[in-house]
PDB file of C-alpha atoms in Angstrom:
ATOM      1  CA  MET A   1     -41.918  18.125 -31.521  1.00 64.00           C
ATOM      2  CA  GLU A   2     -39.046  18.929 -29.160  1.00 73.00           C
ATOM      3  CA  LYS A   3     -37.360  16.038 -27.400  1.00 76.00           C
ATOM      4  CA  GLN A   4     -37.031  16.486 -23.654  1.00 81.00           C
ATOM      5  CA  ALA A   5     -33.829  15.650 -21.811  1.00 80.00           C
ATOM      6  CA  PRO A   6     -34.046  12.635 -19.488  1.00 79.00           C
ATOM      7  CA  THR A   7     -34.684  13.354 -15.831  1.00 85.00           C
ATOM      8  CA  PRO A   8     -31.852  12.853 -13.338  1.00 80.00           C
ATOM      9  CA  GLU A   9     -33.651   9.800 -12.033  1.00 85.00           C
ATOM     10  CA  VAL A  10     -33.720   8.168 -15.502  1.00 75.00           C
ATOM     11  CA  LEU A  11     -30.010   8.974 -15.983  1.00 79.00           C
ATOM     12  CA  VAL A  12     -29.187   7.321 -12.659  1.00 80.00           C
ATOM     13  CA  TRP A  13     -31.160   4.186 -13.603  1.00 86.00           C
ATOM     14  CA  GLN A  14     -29.516   4.082 -17.031  1.00 81.00           C
ATOM     15  CA  LEU A  15     -26.054   4.350 -15.384  1.00 81.00           C
ATOM     16  CA  ILE A  16     -26.921   1.590 -12.899  1.00 84.00           C
ATOM     17  CA  GLY A  17     -28.170  -0.645 -15.702  1.00 78.00           C
ATOM     18  CA  THR A  18     -25.030  -0.117 -17.760  1.00 81.00           C
ATOM     19  CA  SER A  19     -22.783  -0.636 -14.723  1.00 78.00           C
ATOM     20  CA  LEU A  20     -24.524  -3.964 -13.943  1.00 76.00           C
ATOM     21  CA  ALA A  21     -24.201  -5.096 -17.536  1.00 72.00           C
ATOM     22  CA  VAL A  22     -20.464  -4.387 -17.575  1.00 76.00           C
ATOM     23  CA  LEU A  23     -20.034  -6.118 -14.200  1.00 74.00           C
ATOM     24  CA  LEU A  24     -21.846  -9.221 -15.504  1.00 69.00           C
ATOM     25  CA  ILE A  25     -19.616  -9.306 -18.598  1.00 70.00           C
ATOM     26  CA  ILE A  26     -16.495  -9.097 -16.465  1.00 67.00           C
ATOM     27  CA  LEU A  27     -17.694 -11.857 -14.146  1.00 63.00           C
ATOM     28  CA  LEU A  28     -18.566 -14.164 -16.932  1.00 58.00           C
ATOM     29  CA  ALA A  29     -15.233 -13.518 -18.620  1.00 57.00           C
ATOM     30  CA  ASN A  30     -13.414 -14.323 -15.369  1.00 58.00           C
ATOM     31  CA  LEU A  31     -15.403 -17.500 -14.957  1.00 54.00           C
ATOM     32  CA  GLY A  32     -14.399 -18.590 -18.427  1.00 51.00           C
ATOM     33  CA  VAL A  33     -10.745 -17.882 -17.712  1.00 52.00           C
ATOM     34  CA  ARG A  34     -10.977 -19.690 -14.388  1.00 54.00           C
ATOM     35  CA  GLN A  35     -12.547 -22.750 -16.063  1.00 55.00           C
ATOM     36  CA  TRP A  36      -9.806 -22.706 -18.690  1.00 57.00           C
ATOM     37  CA  GLN A  37      -7.109 -22.483 -16.067  1.00 60.00           C
ATOM     38  CA  LEU A  38      -8.605 -25.482 -14.183  1.00 66.00           C
ATOM     39  CA  GLN A  39      -8.138 -27.480 -17.278  1.00 81.00           C
ATOM     40  CA  ASP A  40      -4.429 -26.701 -17.462  1.00 90.00           C
ATOM     41  CA  PRO A  41      -2.528 -29.910 -16.593  1.00 93.00           C
ATOM     42  CA  TYR A  42       0.176 -28.105 -14.668  1.00 95.00           C
ATOM     43  CA  ILE A  43      -2.344 -26.292 -12.477  1.00 93.00           C
ATOM     44  CA  LYS A  44      -4.440 -29.462 -11.964  1.00 93.00           C
ATOM     45  CA  HIS A  45      -1.236 -31.335 -10.914  1.00 96.00           C
ATOM     46  CA  VAL A  46      -0.143 -28.585  -8.511  1.00 96.00           C
ATOM     47  CA  LEU A  47      -3.627 -28.365  -6.870  1.00 95.00           C
ATOM     48  CA  SER A  48      -3.755 -32.170  -6.481  1.00 95.00           C
ATOM     49  CA  LEU A  49      -0.592 -32.129  -4.331  1.00 97.00           C
ATOM     50  CA  THR A  50      -0.067 -31.459  -0.610  1.00 98.00           C
ATOM     51  CA  GLY A  51       2.449 -28.713  -0.140  1.00 98.00           C
ATOM     52  CA  ASP A  52       5.105 -28.505   2.569  1.00 98.00           C
ATOM     53  CA  PRO A  53       5.371 -24.941   3.884  1.00 98.00           C
ATOM     54  CA  ILE A  54       8.939 -25.548   5.185  1.00 98.00           C
ATOM     55  CA  ARG A  55      10.125 -26.595   1.723  1.00 98.00           C
ATOM     56  CA  GLY A  56       8.136 -23.764   0.268  1.00 98.00           C
ATOM     57  CA  HIS A  57       9.949 -21.300   2.500  1.00 98.00           C
ATOM     58  CA  ALA A  58      13.337 -22.674   1.267  1.00 98.00           C
ATOM     59  CA  ILE A  59      12.126 -22.281  -2.315  1.00 97.00           C
ATOM     60  CA  PHE A  60      10.991 -18.759  -1.604  1.00 97.00           C
ATOM     61  CA  GLN A  61      14.337 -17.871  -0.031  1.00 97.00           C
ATOM     62  CA  MET A  62      16.220 -19.146  -3.028  1.00 96.00           C
ATOM     63  CA  ASN A  63      14.048 -17.761  -5.735  1.00 95.00           C
ATOM     64  CA  CYS A  64      11.850 -14.922  -4.451  1.00 95.00           C
ATOM     65  CA  SER A  65      13.395 -13.218  -1.452  1.00 96.00           C
ATOM     66  CA  GLY A  66      15.814 -11.139  -3.529  1.00 94.00           C
ATOM     67  CA  CYS A  67      12.904  -9.031  -4.611  1.00 94.00           C
ATOM     68  CA  HIS A  68      10.174  -9.729  -2.116  1.00 96.00           C
ATOM     69  CA  GLY A  69      12.405  -9.640   1.006  1.00 96.00           C
ATOM     70  CA  LEU A  70      13.613 -12.337   3.371  1.00 94.00           C
ATOM     71  CA  GLN A  71      10.363 -12.083   5.320  1.00 95.00           C
ATOM     72  CA  ALA A  72       8.191 -11.563   2.194  1.00 96.00           C
ATOM     73  CA  ASP A  73       7.687  -7.985   3.331  1.00 96.00           C
ATOM     74  CA  GLY A  74       8.690  -6.325   0.088  1.00 93.00           C
ATOM     75  CA  ARG A  75      11.791  -4.780  -1.455  1.00 89.00           C
ATOM     76  CA  VAL A  76      11.820  -4.365  -5.191  1.00 90.00           C
ATOM     77  CA  GLY A  77       8.702  -6.502  -5.432  1.00 91.00           C
ATOM     78  CA  PRO A  78       5.650  -6.028  -3.316  1.00 94.00           C
ATOM     79  CA  SER A  79       5.120  -7.415   0.178  1.00 96.00           C
ATOM     80  CA  LEU A  80       3.489 -10.821  -0.012  1.00 97.00           C
ATOM     81  CA  GLN A  81       2.247 -10.791   3.591  1.00 97.00           C
ATOM     82  CA  GLY A  82      -1.414 -11.894   3.442  1.00 96.00           C
ATOM     83  CA  VAL A  83      -1.264 -12.470  -0.347  1.00 96.00           C
ATOM     84  CA  SER A  84      -3.487 -15.503  -0.132  1.00 94.00           C
ATOM     85  CA  LYS A  85      -6.216 -13.403   1.321  1.00 95.00           C
ATOM     86  CA  HIS A  86      -6.684 -11.547  -2.001  1.00 93.00           C
ATOM     87  CA  LYS A  87      -5.304 -14.035  -4.568  1.00 92.00           C
ATOM     88  CA  SER A  88      -6.553 -17.560  -5.126  1.00 91.00           C
ATOM     89  CA  LYS A  89      -4.252 -20.528  -5.534  1.00 94.00           C
ATOM     90  CA  ILE A  90      -4.847 -20.394  -9.251  1.00 91.00           C
ATOM     91  CA  GLY A  91      -4.101 -16.680  -9.246  1.00 90.00           C
ATOM     92  CA  LEU A  92      -0.855 -17.238  -7.295  1.00 94.00           C
ATOM     93  CA  ILE A  93       0.228 -20.014  -9.669  1.00 94.00           C
ATOM     94  CA  HIS A  94      -0.490 -17.853 -12.652  1.00 90.00           C
ATOM     95  CA  GLN A  95       1.383 -14.932 -11.112  1.00 92.00           C
ATOM     96  CA  VAL A  96       4.496 -17.015 -10.435  1.00 93.00           C
ATOM     97  CA  THR A  97       4.536 -18.866 -13.769  1.00 93.00           C
ATOM     98  CA  SER A  98       3.384 -16.229 -16.259  1.00 90.00           C
ATOM     99  CA  GLY A  99       5.985 -13.493 -16.091  1.00 85.00           C
ATOM    100  CA  GLU A 100       3.188 -11.095 -17.108  1.00 87.00           C
ATOM    101  CA  THR A 101       4.031  -8.433 -14.465  1.00 85.00           C
ATOM    102  CA  PRO A 102       7.548  -7.193 -15.135  1.00 84.00           C
ATOM    103  CA  PRO A 103      10.060  -7.047 -13.592  1.00 87.00           C
ATOM    104  CA  MET A 104       8.923 -10.416 -12.140  1.00 89.00           C
ATOM    105  CA  PRO A 105      10.503 -13.117 -14.209  1.00 90.00           C
ATOM    106  CA  GLN A 106       8.734 -16.154 -15.477  1.00 89.00           C
ATOM    107  CA  PHE A 107       9.331 -19.010 -13.054  1.00 90.00           C
ATOM    108  CA  LYS A 108       7.812 -22.505 -13.505  1.00 92.00           C
ATOM    109  CA  PRO A 109       8.932 -24.785 -10.746  1.00 96.00           C
ATOM    110  CA  ASN A 110       8.050 -28.498 -10.857  1.00 98.00           C
ATOM    111  CA  PRO A 111       4.531 -29.166  -9.568  1.00 98.00           C
ATOM    112  CA  GLN A 112       5.631 -30.323  -6.078  1.00 98.00           C
ATOM    113  CA  ASP A 113       7.873 -27.206  -5.626  1.00 98.00           C
ATOM    114  CA  MET A 114       4.944 -25.019  -6.693  1.00 98.00           C
ATOM    115  CA  ALA A 115       2.652 -26.778  -4.243  1.00 98.00           C
ATOM    116  CA  ASP A 116       5.192 -26.237  -1.499  1.00 98.00           C
ATOM    117  CA  LEU A 117       5.622 -22.559  -2.415  1.00 98.00           C
ATOM    118  CA  LEU A 118       1.835 -22.080  -2.379  1.00 97.00           C
ATOM    119  CA  SER A 119       1.756 -23.705   1.008  1.00 98.00           C
ATOM    120  CA  TYR A 120       4.299 -21.255   2.346  1.00 98.00           C
ATOM    121  CA  LEU A 121       2.562 -18.246   0.787  1.00 97.00           C
ATOM    122  CA  GLU A 122      -0.715 -19.254   2.395  1.00 96.00           C
ATOM    123  CA  GLU A 123       0.974 -19.026   5.813  1.00 96.00           C
ATOM    124  CA  LEU A 124       2.075 -15.443   5.343  1.00 96.00           C
TER     125      LEU A 124
END
C-alpha cells in the first residue's frame, strides 16, 4: 500500500502545533530563569530600594556615557532611550552586572547605586 503525502492543510496544522510547543518551552524556561533571578539576594536587595534618578544620572555619566553617549543616545554602545520599555528591571540589572554582551564590561555597583541607575534608565 502506497503512503500518501499529507495535504497542505495537515502540514500547516503540524507546523502550528510544533511552533506552539516550542513557544511554550521557551516561555516556561524564561519563567524558570525569572524565578531564579528573583531569588538572587543582590537583585532582591536592589528591587527593595527606592532609586534616585538624579544620582542615577551621575552614575551613568561616570560609568556608562563613554559608550552609550552623554544623553544615552548611543555611541559605541546602543542608545538606551526607552530601554525600560523593552527590558524589565531584572533584565536591566542582569545586563549591567553580567558582562555577557561584549564589549560591555561587567559592572556590579552597590545595590543603592544600581537602584539609582535603574531609576535614571526608566526615565529615558
